[in-house]
CSV table of C-alpha atoms in Angstrom, one decimal:
chain,number,residue,atom,x,y,z
A,202,MET,CA,0.0,0.0,0.0
A,203,ALA,CA,1.5,3.4,-1.0
A,204,THR,CA,2.2,5.2,2.2
A,205,ASN,CA,1.4,8.5,0.6
A,206,ALA,CA,-2.0,7.4,-0.8
A,207,ARG,CA,-4.6,9.8,0.5
A,208,LYS,CA,-7.5,8.1,2.2
A,209,ARG,CA,-10.9,9.3,1.5
A,210,ALA,CA,-12.7,10.2,4.7
A,211,LEU,CA,-16.5,10.3,5.3
A,212,VAL,CA,-17.8,12.3,8.2
A,213,VAL,CA,-21.2,11.1,9.1
A,214,THR,CA,-23.1,13.7,11.2
A,215,ARG,CA,-26.2,12.3,12.8
A,216,HIS,CA,-27.2,14.7,15.6
A,217,SER,CA,-29.2,17.9,15.7
A,218,PRO,CA,-27.3,21.1,15.7
A,219,TYR,CA,-27.6,22.6,19.2
A,220,GLY,CA,-28.7,19.9,21.7
A,221,GLY,CA,-25.1,18.7,22.1
A,222,THR,CA,-21.6,19.3,20.7
A,223,LEU,CA,-21.4,16.5,18.2
A,224,ALA,CA,-22.7,18.5,15.2
A,225,ARG,CA,-20.1,21.1,15.9
A,226,SER,CA,-17.3,18.5,16.4
A,227,ALA,CA,-18.2,16.8,13.0
A,228,LEU,CA,-17.8,20.1,11.2
A,229,ASP,CA,-14.5,20.9,13.0
A,230,VAL,CA,-13.1,17.5,12.0
A,231,ALA,CA,-14.3,17.9,8.4
A,232,LEU,CA,-12.7,21.4,8.2
A,233,ALA,CA,-9.5,20.1,9.8
A,234,ALA,CA,-9.2,17.3,7.3
A,235,ALA,CA,-9.7,19.7,4.5
A,236,ALA,CA,-7.1,22.1,5.9
A,237,PHE,CA,-4.6,19.2,5.6
A,238,ASP,CA,-5.7,18.6,2.1
A,239,GLN,CA,-7.3,15.3,2.8
A,240,PRO,CA,-10.3,14.3,0.7
A,241,VAL,CA,-13.4,14.4,2.9
A,242,ASP,CA,-17.0,13.7,2.1
A,243,LEU,CA,-19.8,14.8,4.5
A,244,LEU,CA,-23.1,13.0,5.1
A,245,PHE,CA,-26.0,14.5,7.1
A,246,MET,CA,-27.8,11.4,8.3
A,247,GLY,CA,-30.9,10.8,10.6
A,248,ASP,CA,-31.3,13.8,13.0
A,249,GLY,CA,-28.3,15.4,11.2
A,250,VAL,CA,-30.6,16.7,8.5
A,251,LEU,CA,-31.9,19.1,11.1
A,252,GLN,CA,-28.7,21.1,10.7
A,253,LEU,CA,-29.8,21.8,7.1
A,254,LEU,CA,-32.9,23.8,8.1
A,255,PRO,CA,-32.3,27.3,6.7
A,256,ALA,CA,-31.5,30.2,8.9
A,257,GLN,CA,-34.4,32.6,9.1
A,258,ALA,CA,-34.4,36.3,9.8
A,259,GLY,CA,-35.1,37.0,13.4
A,260,ARG,CA,-33.9,33.7,14.7
A,261,SER,CA,-31.1,33.3,17.2
A,262,ARG,CA,-27.5,34.2,16.4
A,263,ASP,CA,-26.5,30.5,16.9
A,264,ARG,CA,-28.8,29.5,14.1
A,265,LYS,CA,-27.3,32.0,11.6
A,266,ASP,CA,-23.7,31.0,12.6
A,267,MET,CA,-24.3,27.3,11.9
A,268,ALA,CA,-25.9,28.1,8.6
A,269,ARG,CA,-23.1,30.5,7.7
A,270,GLN,CA,-20.5,27.9,8.6
A,271,LEU,CA,-22.2,25.3,6.5
A,272,ALA,CA,-22.5,27.7,3.5
A,273,ALA,CA,-18.7,28.2,3.7
A,274,LEU,CA,-17.8,24.5,3.4
A,275,PRO,CA,-17.5,24.5,-0.4
A,276,LEU,CA,-14.9,27.3,-0.1
A,277,TYR,CA,-12.8,24.8,1.9
A,278,ASP,CA,-13.1,22.2,-0.9
A,279,ILE,CA,-15.8,20.3,1.0
A,280,ASP,CA,-18.1,19.9,-1.9
A,281,HIS,CA,-19.1,16.2,-1.7
A,282,VAL,CA,-21.9,16.8,0.6
A,283,TYR,CA,-24.8,14.3,1.0
A,284,ALA,CA,-28.1,14.1,2.9
A,285,ASP,CA,-30.3,11.3,4.1
A,286,ALA,CA,-33.3,11.6,1.9
A,287,GLU,CA,-35.5,9.5,4.1
A,288,ALA,CA,-34.7,11.6,7.2
A,289,ALA,CA,-35.4,14.8,5.3
A,290,VAL,CA,-38.8,13.5,4.3
A,291,HIS,CA,-39.5,12.4,7.8
A,292,TYR,CA,-38.7,15.8,9.2
A,293,GLY,CA,-40.1,17.8,6.3
A,294,VAL,CA,-36.7,19.4,5.7
A,295,GLU,CA,-36.5,20.9,2.2
A,296,LEU,CA,-33.1,19.9,1.0
A,297,GLY,CA,-33.2,22.4,-1.8
A,298,ALA,CA,-33.3,25.2,0.7
A,299,ALA,CA,-30.3,24.0,2.7
A,300,PRO,CA,-27.5,26.4,3.5
A,301,LEU,CA,-25.2,24.5,1.1
A,302,PRO,CA,-25.8,22.2,-1.9
A,303,VAL,CA,-26.4,18.7,-0.8
A,304,ARG,CA,-27.0,15.5,-2.8
A,305,PRO,CA,-29.9,13.5,-1.4
A,306,LEU,CA,-29.2,9.8,-0.9
A,307,GLU,CA,-31.6,6.9,-0.4
A,308,PRO,CA,-30.4,4.1,2.0
A,309,ASN,CA,-28.7,2.1,-0.8
A,310,GLY,CA,-26.8,5.3,-1.8
A,311,ILE,CA,-25.7,5.7,1.8
A,312,ARG,CA,-24.5,2.2,2.0
A,313,SER,CA,-22.5,2.5,-1.2
A,314,LEU,CA,-21.0,5.8,0.0
A,315,MET,CA,-19.8,4.2,3.2
A,316,GLN,CA,-18.3,1.2,1.4
A,317,ALA,CA,-16.5,3.5,-1.0
A,318,CYS,CA,-14.7,5.6,1.7
A,319,ASP,CA,-11.6,4.5,3.5
A,320,LEU,CA,-12.1,6.2,6.9
A,321,LEU,CA,-15.5,6.5,8.5
A,322,LEU,CA,-16.0,9.0,11.3
A,323,GLY,CA,-19.3,9.0,13.0
A,324,PHE,CA,-20.7,12.0,15.1
B,225,MET,CA,-16.6,-4.6,4.2
B,226,ILE,CA,-17.2,-2.5,7.3
B,227,LEU,CA,-17.0,-3.3,11.0
B,228,HIS,CA,-19.9,-1.4,12.7
B,229,THR,CA,-19.8,-0.9,16.4
B,230,LEU,CA,-23.1,-0.1,18.1
B,231,TYR,CA,-22.9,1.4,21.6
B,232,ALA,CA,-26.4,2.7,22.1
B,233,ALA,CA,-29.7,1.1,23.3
B,234,PRO,CA,-32.2,0.1,20.6
B,235,SER,CA,-34.4,3.1,21.3
B,236,ASN,CA,-31.5,5.4,20.3
B,237,PRO,CA,-31.6,6.7,16.7
B,238,ALA,CA,-28.1,5.1,16.4
B,239,PHE,CA,-29.8,1.7,16.2
B,240,ALA,CA,-32.1,2.5,13.3
B,241,ASP,CA,-29.4,4.5,11.5
B,242,CYS,CA,-27.0,1.6,11.8
B,243,LEU,CA,-29.5,-0.9,10.5
B,244,ARG,CA,-30.1,1.3,7.4
B,245,ALA,CA,-26.3,1.4,6.8
B,246,LEU,CA,-25.7,-2.3,7.1
B,247,GLN,CA,-24.7,-4.3,4.0
B,248,PRO,CA,-24.6,-8.1,3.8
B,249,GLN,CA,-21.1,-9.2,4.6
B,250,ASP,CA,-20.6,-6.3,7.0
B,251,SER,CA,-20.0,-7.2,10.7
B,252,LEU,CA,-21.6,-5.6,13.7
B,253,LEU,CA,-20.2,-5.6,17.2
B,254,LEU,CA,-22.6,-4.8,20.0
B,255,LEU,CA,-21.2,-3.2,23.1
B,256,GLY,CA,-22.3,-1.0,26.0
B,257,ASP,CA,-26.0,-0.5,25.8
B,258,GLY,CA,-25.9,-2.0,22.3
B,259,VAL,CA,-26.0,-5.5,23.8
B,260,TYR,CA,-29.7,-5.0,24.7
B,261,ALA,CA,-30.5,-5.4,21.0
B,262,LEU,CA,-30.0,-9.1,21.6
B,263,LEU,CA,-32.8,-9.5,24.3
B,264,PRO,CA,-34.7,-12.7,23.5
B,265,GLY,CA,-38.1,-12.1,22.0
B,266,SER,CA,-37.5,-8.4,21.4
B,267,ALA,CA,-38.2,-6.6,18.1
B,268,PRO,CA,-34.6,-5.3,17.9
B,269,ARG,CA,-33.2,-8.8,18.1
B,270,THR,CA,-35.6,-9.9,15.3
B,271,ALA,CA,-34.6,-7.0,13.2
B,272,LEU,CA,-30.9,-7.8,13.6
B,273,LEU,CA,-31.2,-11.6,13.0
B,274,ALA,CA,-33.1,-10.9,9.8
B,275,ARG,CA,-29.9,-9.3,8.4
B,276,GLN,CA,-27.2,-11.4,6.9
B,277,LEU,CA,-24.2,-10.3,8.8
B,278,GLU,CA,-21.6,-11.4,11.2
B,279,LEU,CA,-22.9,-10.5,14.6
B,280,TYR,CA,-20.6,-10.1,17.6
B,281,VAL,CA,-21.2,-9.1,21.2
B,282,LEU,CA,-18.6,-7.9,23.8
B,283,GLU,CA,-18.8,-10.5,26.5
B,284,PRO,CA,-18.1,-8.4,29.5
B,285,ASP,CA,-20.9,-5.9,28.5
B,286,ALA,CA,-23.3,-8.7,27.8
B,287,ARG,CA,-22.6,-10.2,31.2
B,288,THR,CA,-23.1,-6.8,33.0
B,289,ALA,CA,-26.4,-6.4,31.2
B,290,GLY,CA,-27.5,-9.8,32.4
B,291,LEU,CA,-27.7,-11.3,28.9
B,292,ASP,CA,-27.0,-14.9,28.1
B,293,SER,CA,-24.5,-14.4,25.3
B,294,THR,CA,-24.2,-18.1,24.7
B,295,ASP,CA,-27.6,-18.5,22.9
B,296,GLY,CA,-25.9,-18.5,19.5
B,297,ALA,CA,-27.3,-15.3,18.1
B,298,ALA,CA,-24.0,-13.5,18.2
B,299,GLN,CA,-20.4,-14.6,18.6
B,300,THR,CA,-19.0,-13.4,21.9
B,301,VAL,CA,-15.6,-11.7,22.0
B,302,ASP,CA,-13.5,-10.3,24.8
B,303,VAL,CA,-11.5,-7.2,24.5
B,304,ASP,CA,-8.6,-9.0,22.8
B,305,GLY,CA,-11.1,-10.4,20.4
B,306,PHE,CA,-12.5,-6.9,19.7
B,307,VAL,CA,-9.0,-5.8,18.8
B,308,ALA,CA,-8.6,-8.8,16.5
B,309,LEU,CA,-11.8,-7.9,14.8
B,310,THR,CA,-10.6,-4.3,14.1
B,311,GLU,CA,-7.5,-5.8,12.5
B,312,ARG,CA,-9.6,-7.6,10.0
B,313,PHE,CA,-11.6,-4.7,8.7
B,314,PRO,CA,-10.1,-1.7,6.8
B,315,ALA,CA,-13.1,0.4,7.6
B,316,GLN,CA,-15.0,0.8,10.9
B,317,MET,CA,-18.0,2.9,11.7
B,318,ALA,CA,-19.0,3.8,15.3
B,319,TRP,CA,-22.7,4.3,16.1
B,320,TYR,CA,-23.5,5.9,19.4
């Protein structure tokens, strides 16, 4: 195995944005990987799709910060971003209105994505 | 081929999320509250056994939870066995 081969990481973020710290940690790890030029994909799964609710005028500052951070991810070369289509339907989250472009995945797409990545990081 | 580790009780979203991500030929290790998925007669156990996959349970955690881990549903491993499992799989996914 080539020691310099870059492994493709998948960050799977499965928690709502503000109840705990896992959502923030997932983003921090994704950004850290990108800062070191490692390929990283990002999947919003289960409750994680709640992070994709758009910020609305008049909401709390936290809400706008998260949405703004997410919107900036493509600037850091994090542009393979996916979302759990079933969870989005379950919660009524309109993925087209998410803070950043996301590709919806059905369960078999999620499974294929996980099999294709070398390093799986769950949050 | 992925080694999944499930650390949460069946009512936790981690359980359902994990089930959706499982492929045949993946392996699943139950530990911590994850061992409760093996409770005899329970719906989580039925859901797990319906999948084709190598099922493992961490024996100390099963014993703590009061589960009989010898009923054949899952292979028991101790901590050394857990380490050996991780050596077999290039990719691992933690659900908690």
